[in-house]
Structure formats: C-alpha cells, structure tokens
Amino acid sequence: MEDQLLDLPGVTAVDIGAKRRAGRSTGEQVIVVSVARKRPREQLKPDACVPLDVFGIPTDVVEEQPVLQHIHCAEDEPLTPRPRRAERPGVISGGSGIAPCRAVHLAPPEVTSAGPHRRIGTLGALVTGVAPMAVAMGLTTFDVGCLDDGWSVGDRMADPEGGRVHAELARAALSGRVDAAAVALAPGSATTCVVEGIGPITGPATAYPGERVSKNGFGTGVTVGVVTSVDATIRLDHGDALGVRVLREQVRIVGSPSRFCGAGDAGSAVLGPGGRVIGLHVAGSCDGTVGFASPIADVLAELDVELCTEPQRIHA
C-alpha cells in the first residue's frame, strides 16, 4: 500500500507518526502522507485523493517536500560560499566541507544562471576500509560525492574553505535504503575522529523515536533535533541524470527548538547520546525544520567501511 500512496500525484513521503492538529500532536497513531502542496479534497479527482484510512488506520496529510541539501556555486566563483570556523585548522574531521572538483551543468530554476557549477556538502565522519584495506576515508552522500551518473572512482574532492584537493572518491551507494559515498583522504592528511562542535565519535548505534540527536553541517553548523520516526519513506529528485529515487526506512528528525538542517548539510553525521552515530543526513524539508538520515548501519554495510572512533586514530 505504501507504493500506491507514493504513486499518487504530489505525494513526497509516507511515514507512521502521531496525528497533528493546529501544530500539536493528538497522540493518535496514523499513516502520515506528505504532499508537495496540500489542497482541499473537493479540488482533486477522486483517484488522486489520499484515502481517509488504509486497512482501518487513519491517514494524516501534511505539506512537506524533502529535498537534497547541497549548495551550488558557479565554477568560476571561489569555493567559499559560507566560511566556517575551523576549531583545528588543517585537520580533517567530521563537520568539514567537501566539494567535488568536477562541475555539473545546471540551469534555472535550480540556479540563478545557466552554466557549470560546483556542488558543496559536508564530510560527516571519518571511516576506514574494513581490514586489511584500512584506508582513511570520509563519509558524505552520493549526491554530493558523485553528482550524477558520470562519476568514477578517483574523482577528486576539494576543501571548499581553501580549495585544496584533499580526497578522491573511493566508494558509493545509491540504493533503496542508502544515499552515501566514501572519499579516500590524501596521504599525509592530519585527521581526528571527532565531529567538530559536538565531540568524539564512539561508534555506531540504532536510532529510536524520542532520542535527542545533533549534527554539524557545512550549511547550518551544529543543530539539535529529536528522532520522531525510523520508518520514513521519501522521494528525492536527483536531477535529470538519475531521476527520482525512493529511500525507505529513513530516520526522521524534527529540529528542537526550531531548524535542524539546510543547504550544504548533506553528508553530516547525526549523533545520539554518548557520541554514537545513528545516521548520515541525506535530505530535509524546504524550511529545514525536518531532516532525514540513512541509518548508519546500512551506510557502513553498503560501503564496507567502519567508523573511526576516539581514542582510535587514523593516518592517511
């Protein structure tokens, strides 16, 4: 039935959650159906309406559009759209920016003027290849690291704060549950297994509703939210080359007290209590109040990598 709901015109996501009335939770469990624009039922054709219930479970239609959260800047512009305050200059850590050196051609309305553009996102956490291939790498999303269907292993990555080439695309996964990539760090890179502004990474963990989490993204910095679901299904537009893809069983996070994410945050590691990583931030609502993350266990398994943890150290 989930796929039938997703096939309805304008539906962008399906989830299980509490019904909301006037912005407040009623406590009633419902199937939450997100749409790009909410309209009265009488303005829609009968076969385009979300059913009032599914197998006896009520539905709740909300207006919400999940979007990929990267930044685009023209190729001839400096790769410094939003200067960051690095706590450890020259040291690669979670929360750093990352930008493929390869440009993509974009046109309005996605950008102001047509032409080649660079894409900028976040390097969320450091990882290593599973032994014996213990190569130092950093995590980001597929849409940041790969751009489109023209990617290849070895594509160079730069630091958007200084333009220095410091990584190469090593692995990528765009599946029904994961949107992720790993970039191999340049030999000799100084690294630390922390997320700046949050603290050391201590390992992976499974998210659960009600958990308080945080992330450090290149776009909006350190923000805090609350996990409201671990079963969200979302539709994401990856552009003409890759089309619309569906991600299932994603972690849904609502900002607390307000905004959780924004453009440039794609690839951020989402951390729960004790420095445990619960997911890789992939997308968010247009207003940034809601974020979506691929479960970290799935990300690590599909990329065949392990999280770098403190006091463990890695050397590129």
GROMACS .gro file of C-alpha atoms in nm:
model
  316
    1MET     CA    1   0.000   0.000   0.000
    2GLU     CA    2   0.297   0.230   0.061
    3ASP     CA    3   0.389   0.227  -0.307
    4GLN     CA    4   0.030   0.303  -0.405
    5LEU     CA    5   0.035   0.610  -0.181
    6LEU     CA    6   0.369   0.722  -0.326
    7ASP     CA    7   0.224   0.692  -0.676
    8LEU     CA    8  -0.049   0.946  -0.601
    9PRO     CA    9   0.011   1.290  -0.761
   10GLY     CA   10   0.215   1.521  -0.539
   11VAL     CA   11   0.296   1.264  -0.267
   12THR     CA   12   0.654   1.309  -0.143
   13ALA     CA   13   0.678   1.083   0.162
   14VAL     CA   14   0.497   0.820   0.369
   15ASP     CA   15   0.556   0.756   0.738
   16ILE     CA   16   0.399   0.637   1.063
   17GLY     CA   17   0.351   0.902   1.329
   18ALA     CA   18   0.116   1.095   1.553
   19LYS     CA   19  -0.167   1.298   1.402
   20ARG     CA   20  -0.121   1.672   1.444
   21ARG     CA   21  -0.394   1.931   1.480
   22ALA     CA   22  -0.317   2.304   1.488
   23GLY     CA   23   0.053   2.216   1.510
   24ARG     CA   24   0.013   1.991   1.814
   25SER     CA   25   0.022   1.615   1.846
   26THR     CA   26  -0.307   1.446   1.933
   27GLY     CA   27  -0.131   1.121   2.029
   28GLU     CA   28  -0.331   0.924   1.770
   29GLN     CA   29  -0.109   0.696   1.557
   30VAL     CA   30  -0.170   0.750   1.186
   31ILE     CA   31  -0.013   0.700   0.843
   32VAL     CA   32   0.143   1.036   0.765
   33VAL     CA   33   0.132   1.119   0.394
   34SER     CA   34   0.341   1.418   0.286
   35VAL     CA   35   0.249   1.616  -0.025
   36ALA     CA   36   0.425   1.897  -0.210
   37ARG     CA   37   0.116   2.117  -0.184
   38LYS     CA   38  -0.189   2.046   0.025
   39ARG     CA   39  -0.526   2.115  -0.140
   40PRO     CA   40  -0.890   2.059  -0.038
   41ARG     CA   41  -1.023   1.716  -0.139
   42GLU     CA   42  -1.303   1.872  -0.345
   43GLN     CA   43  -1.040   2.025  -0.578
   44LEU     CA   44  -0.889   1.685  -0.657
   45LYS     CA   45  -1.005   1.398  -0.875
   46PRO     CA   46  -1.129   1.102  -0.667
   47ASP     CA   47  -0.840   0.879  -0.781
   48ALA     CA   48  -0.587   1.149  -0.682
   49CYS     CA   49  -0.703   1.179  -0.321
   50VAL     CA   50  -0.520   1.021  -0.028
   51PRO     CA   51  -0.764   0.770   0.128
   52LEU     CA   52  -0.902   0.861   0.469
   53ASP     CA   53  -0.770   0.533   0.606
   54VAL     CA   54  -0.558   0.236   0.499
   55PHE     CA   55  -0.674  -0.103   0.630
   56GLY     CA   56  -0.851   0.082   0.910
   57ILE     CA   57  -0.553   0.301   1.004
   58PRO     CA   58  -0.634   0.673   0.964
   59THR     CA   59  -0.419   0.891   0.737
   60ASP     CA   60  -0.297   1.244   0.802
   61VAL     CA   61  -0.196   1.459   0.503
   62VAL     CA   62   0.075   1.718   0.568
   63GLU     CA   63   0.252   1.965   0.340
   64GLU     CA   64   0.621   1.874   0.323
   65GLN     CA   65   0.875   1.843   0.041
   66PRO     CA   66   1.200   1.654   0.120
   67VAL     CA   67   1.491   1.793  -0.085
   68LEU     CA   68   1.860   1.708  -0.120
   69GLN     CA   69   2.067   1.953   0.081
   70HIS     CA   70   2.375   2.062  -0.107
   71ILE     CA   71   2.497   2.404  -0.221
   72HIS     CA   72   2.570   2.501  -0.581
   73CYS     CA   73   2.809   2.777  -0.682
   74ALA     CA   74   2.924   2.878  -1.029
   75GLU     CA   75   3.251   2.711  -1.136
   76ASP     CA   76   3.431   3.044  -1.163
   77GLU     CA   77   3.327   3.152  -0.812
   78PRO     CA   78   3.558   3.088  -0.514
   79LEU     CA   79   3.473   2.769  -0.324
   80THR     CA   80   3.399   2.968  -0.011
   81PRO     CA   81   3.024   3.041  -0.009
   82ARG     CA   82   2.994   3.010   0.368
   83PRO     CA   83   3.322   3.045   0.560
   84ARG     CA   84   3.343   2.808   0.855
   85ARG     CA   85   3.512   2.845   1.190
   86ALA     CA   86   3.752   2.550   1.197
   87GLU     CA   87   3.842   2.454   1.553
   88ARG     CA   88   4.154   2.274   1.433
   89PRO     CA   89   4.284   2.442   1.114
   90GLY     CA   90   4.435   2.196   0.869
   91VAL     CA   91   4.288   1.892   1.045
   92ILE     CA   92   4.017   1.689   0.866
   93SER     CA   93   3.729   1.599   1.097
   94GLY     CA   94   3.355   1.545   1.095
   95GLY     CA   95   3.166   1.860   1.001
   96SER     CA   96   3.417   1.974   0.737
   97GLY     CA   97   3.303   2.089   0.393
   98ILE     CA   98   3.366   1.889   0.078
   99ALA     CA   99   3.327   1.976  -0.292
  100PRO     CA  100   3.393   1.759  -0.599
  101CYS     CA  101   3.635   1.927  -0.841
  102ARG     CA  102   3.420   1.810  -1.132
  103ALA     CA  103   3.146   2.057  -1.223
  104VAL     CA  104   2.793   1.989  -1.348
  105HIS     CA  105   2.594   2.199  -1.595
  106LEU     CA  106   2.283   2.348  -1.433
  107ALA     CA  107   2.013   2.589  -1.545
  108PRO     CA  108   1.732   2.794  -1.382
  109PRO     CA  109   1.529   2.746  -1.171
  110GLU     CA  110   1.781   2.527  -0.989
  111VAL     CA  111   2.043   2.804  -1.014
  112THR     CA  112   2.036   3.174  -1.099
  113SER     CA  113   2.211   3.146  -1.435
  114ALA     CA  114   2.293   2.851  -1.662
  115GLY     CA  115   2.646   2.713  -1.670
  116PRO     CA  116   2.892   2.481  -1.496
  117HIS     CA  117   2.851   2.466  -1.118
  118ARG     CA  118   3.035   2.307  -0.827
  119ARG     CA  119   2.847   2.118  -0.557
  120ILE     CA  120   2.927   2.157  -0.188
  121GLY     CA  121   2.823   1.939   0.103
  122THR     CA  122   2.956   1.800   0.430
  123LEU     CA  123   3.216   1.540   0.517
  124GLY     CA  124   3.029   1.394   0.812
  125ALA     CA  125   3.267   1.148   0.979
  126LEU     CA  126   3.591   0.964   0.924
  127VAL     CA  127   3.588   0.592   0.840
  128THR     CA  128   3.832   0.322   0.737
  129GLY     CA  129   3.801   0.038   0.493
  130VAL     CA  130   3.739  -0.297   0.658
  131ALA     CA  131   4.073  -0.470   0.733
  132PRO     CA  132   4.306  -0.541   0.564
  133MET     CA  133   4.203  -0.244   0.341
  134ALA     CA  134   4.227   0.006   0.628
  135VAL     CA  135   4.239   0.319   0.411
  136ALA     CA  136   4.148   0.651   0.574
  137MET     CA  137   3.823   0.787   0.426
  138GLY     CA  138   3.548   1.036   0.494
  139LEU     CA  139   3.170   0.991   0.464
  140THR     CA  140   2.936   1.208   0.260
  141THR     CA  141   2.626   1.147   0.045
  142PHE     CA  142   2.605   1.004  -0.305
  143ASP     CA  143   2.456   1.325  -0.442
  144VAL     CA  144   2.749   1.528  -0.304
  145GLY     CA  145   3.033   1.291  -0.386
  146CYS     CA  146   2.907   1.155  -0.719
  147LEU     CA  147   2.696   1.445  -0.858
  148ASP     CA  148   2.526   1.238  -1.132
  149ASP     CA  149   2.574   0.924  -1.340
  150GLY     CA  150   2.910   1.046  -1.475
  151TRP     CA  151   3.107   0.970  -1.159
  152SER     CA  152   3.401   0.735  -1.132
  153VAL     CA  153   3.636   0.614  -0.861
  154GLY     CA  154   3.924   0.860  -0.832
  155ASP     CA  155   3.716   1.177  -0.889
  156ARG     CA  156   3.897   1.450  -0.697
  157MET     CA  157   3.748   1.634  -0.398
  158ALA     CA  158   3.844   1.977  -0.264
  159ASP     CA  159   3.809   2.166   0.062
  160PRO     CA  160   3.553   2.444  -0.007
  161GLU     CA  161   3.717   2.666   0.255
  162GLY     CA  162   4.056   2.669   0.088
  163GLY     CA  163   4.024   2.496  -0.247
  164ARG     CA  164   4.294   2.241  -0.158
  165VAL     CA  165   4.243   1.898  -0.317
  166HIS     CA  166   4.248   1.652  -0.029
  167ALA     CA  167   4.047   1.344  -0.126
  168GLU     CA  168   3.933   1.115  -0.408
  169LEU     CA  169   3.602   0.934  -0.449
  170ALA     CA  170   3.651   0.573  -0.338
  171ARG     CA  171   3.308   0.410  -0.290
  172ALA     CA  172   2.941   0.498  -0.341
  173ALA     CA  173   2.593   0.356  -0.284
  174LEU     CA  174   2.252   0.477  -0.401
  175SER     CA  175   2.003   0.206  -0.310
  176GLY     CA  176   1.658   0.171  -0.161
  177ARG     CA  177   1.791   0.248   0.188
  178VAL     CA  178   2.121   0.431   0.145
  179ASP     CA  179   2.245   0.752  -0.021
  180ALA     CA  180   2.617   0.760   0.065
  181ALA     CA  181   2.974   0.784  -0.058
  182ALA     CA  182   3.322   0.746   0.089
  183VAL     CA  183   3.621   0.953  -0.020
  184ALA     CA  184   3.981   0.840   0.032
  185LEU     CA  185   4.188   1.109   0.207
  186ALA     CA  186   4.515   1.229   0.060
  187PRO     CA  187   4.826   1.060   0.205
  188GLY     CA  188   4.968   1.255   0.497
  189SER     CA  189   4.639   1.425   0.587
  190ALA     CA  190   4.601   1.524   0.951
  191THR     CA  191   4.281   1.371   1.088
  192THR     CA  192   4.083   1.340   1.409
  193CYS     CA  193   3.788   1.110   1.481
  194VAL     CA  194   3.557   1.378   1.616
  195VAL     CA  195   3.270   1.589   1.488
  196GLU     CA  196   3.376   1.947   1.549
  197GLY     CA  197   3.146   2.130   1.787
  198ILE     CA  198   2.994   1.804   1.915
  199GLY     CA  199   3.272   1.571   2.028
  200PRO     CA  200   3.442   1.233   1.972
  201ILE     CA  201   3.271   0.957   1.776
  202THR     CA  202   3.249   0.642   1.988
  203GLY     CA  203   3.077   0.405   1.743
  204PRO     CA  204   2.750   0.334   1.559
  205ALA     CA  205   2.406   0.298   1.716
  206THR     CA  206   2.045   0.234   1.616
  207ALA     CA  207   1.813   0.535   1.632
  208TYR     CA  208   1.488   0.523   1.827
  209PRO     CA  209   1.191   0.765   1.846
  210GLY     CA  210   1.223   1.027   2.116
  211GLU     CA  211   1.603   1.028   2.107
  212ARG     CA  212   1.776   1.365   2.111
  213VAL     CA  213   2.040   1.398   1.836
  214SER     CA  214   2.276   1.656   1.689
  215LYS     CA  215   2.474   1.718   1.371
  216ASN     CA  216   2.735   1.960   1.238
  217GLY     CA  217   2.673   2.053   0.875
  218PHE     CA  218   2.867   2.283   0.643
  219GLY     CA  219   2.550   2.483   0.579
  220THR     CA  220   2.393   2.541   0.920
  221GLY     CA  221   2.658   2.427   1.169
  222VAL     CA  222   2.569   2.249   1.491
  223THR     CA  223   2.196   2.191   1.542
  224VAL     CA  224   1.985   1.969   1.765
  225GLY     CA  225   1.674   1.764   1.693
  226VAL     CA  226   1.455   1.477   1.811
  227VAL     CA  227   1.402   1.148   1.626
  228THR     CA  228   1.031   1.108   1.551
  229SER     CA  229   1.042   0.803   1.324
  230VAL     CA  230   1.276   0.534   1.193
  231ASP     CA  231   1.044   0.418   0.914
  232ALA     CA  232   1.010   0.715   0.679
  233THR     CA  233   0.987   0.656   0.303
  234ILE     CA  234   1.082   0.960   0.095
  235ARG     CA  235   1.100   1.053  -0.273
  236LEU     CA  236   1.407   1.256  -0.373
  237ASP     CA  237   1.473   1.422  -0.707
  238HIS     CA  238   1.836   1.360  -0.810
  239GLY     CA  239   1.809   1.558  -1.133
  240ASP     CA  240   1.776   1.458  -1.497
  241ALA     CA  241   2.061   1.205  -1.495
  242LEU     CA  242   1.942   0.994  -1.201
  243GLY     CA  243   1.575   1.090  -1.174
  244VAL     CA  244   1.352   1.048  -0.869
  245ARG     CA  245   1.468   0.782  -0.622
  246VAL     CA  246   1.284   0.636  -0.324
  247LEU     CA  247   1.459   0.585   0.009
  248ARG     CA  248   1.290   0.359   0.264
  249GLU     CA  249   1.323   0.314   0.642
  250GLN     CA  250   1.490   0.650   0.687
  251VAL     CA  251   1.533   0.827   1.020
  252ARG     CA  252   1.310   1.135   1.051
  253ILE     CA  253   1.436   1.415   1.278
  254VAL     CA  254   1.247   1.726   1.384
  255GLY     CA  255   1.450   2.031   1.485
  256SER     CA  256   1.446   2.128   1.852
  257PRO     CA  257   1.361   2.402   1.921
  258SER     CA  258   1.345   2.509   1.555
  259ARG     CA  259   1.552   2.447   1.240
  260PHE     CA  260   1.758   2.127   1.208
  261CYS     CA  261   1.918   2.148   0.862
  262GLY     CA  262   1.967   2.340   0.539
  263ALA     CA  263   2.157   2.363   0.211
  264GLY     CA  264   2.516   2.236   0.247
  265ASP     CA  265   2.435   1.989   0.528
  266ALA     CA  266   2.409   1.676   0.309
  267GLY     CA  267   2.660   1.423   0.440
  268SER     CA  268   2.651   1.531   0.805
  269ALA     CA  269   2.685   1.258   1.066
  270VAL     CA  270   2.387   1.253   1.305
  271LEU     CA  271   2.496   1.170   1.660
  272GLY     CA  272   2.295   1.045   1.954
  273PRO     CA  273   2.393   1.028   2.322
  274GLY     CA  274   2.750   0.932   2.405
  275GLY     CA  275   2.893   1.018   2.064
  276ARG     CA  276   2.718   0.731   1.887
  277VAL     CA  277   2.642   0.790   1.517
  278ILE     CA  278   2.285   0.694   1.426
  279GLY     CA  279   2.266   0.812   1.066
  280LEU     CA  280   2.400   1.005   0.767
  281HIS     CA  281   2.199   1.318   0.691
  282VAL     CA  282   2.064   1.299   0.336
  283ALA     CA  283   1.775   1.543   0.293
  284GLY     CA  284   1.543   1.784   0.470
  285SER     CA  285   1.221   1.977   0.434
  286CYS     CA  286   1.237   2.304   0.239
  287ASP     CA  287   1.216   2.508   0.559
  288GLY     CA  288   1.481   2.298   0.735
  289THR     CA  289   1.262   2.204   1.031
  290VAL     CA  290   1.273   1.832   0.941
  291GLY     CA  291   1.574   1.622   0.841
  292PHE     CA  292   1.609   1.268   0.705
  293ALA     CA  293   1.907   1.037   0.758
  294SER     CA  294   2.004   0.696   0.622
  295PRO     CA  295   2.062   0.453   0.914
  296ILE     CA  296   2.435   0.434   0.982
  297ALA     CA  297   2.441   0.052   0.998
  298ASP     CA  298   2.313   0.035   0.640
  299VAL     CA  299   2.559   0.302   0.524
  300LEU     CA  300   2.859   0.122   0.674
  301ALA     CA  301   2.748  -0.217   0.538
  302GLU     CA  302   2.687  -0.098   0.181
  303LEU     CA  303   3.016   0.095   0.164
  304ASP     CA  304   3.206  -0.180   0.351
  305VAL     CA  305   3.366   0.065   0.595
  306GLU     CA  306   3.395   0.112   0.972
  307LEU     CA  307   3.364   0.429   1.176
  308CYS     CA  308   3.684   0.584   1.308
  309THR     CA  309   3.644   0.628   1.683
  310GLU     CA  310   3.830   0.806   1.960
  311PRO     CA  311   4.081   0.730   2.109
  312GLN     CA  312   4.146   0.537   1.787
  313ARG     CA  313   4.347   0.743   1.537
  314ILE     CA  314   4.388   0.701   1.165
  315HIS     CA  315   4.657   0.832   0.938
  316ALA     CA  316   4.608   0.891   0.568
   0.00000   0.00000   0.00000
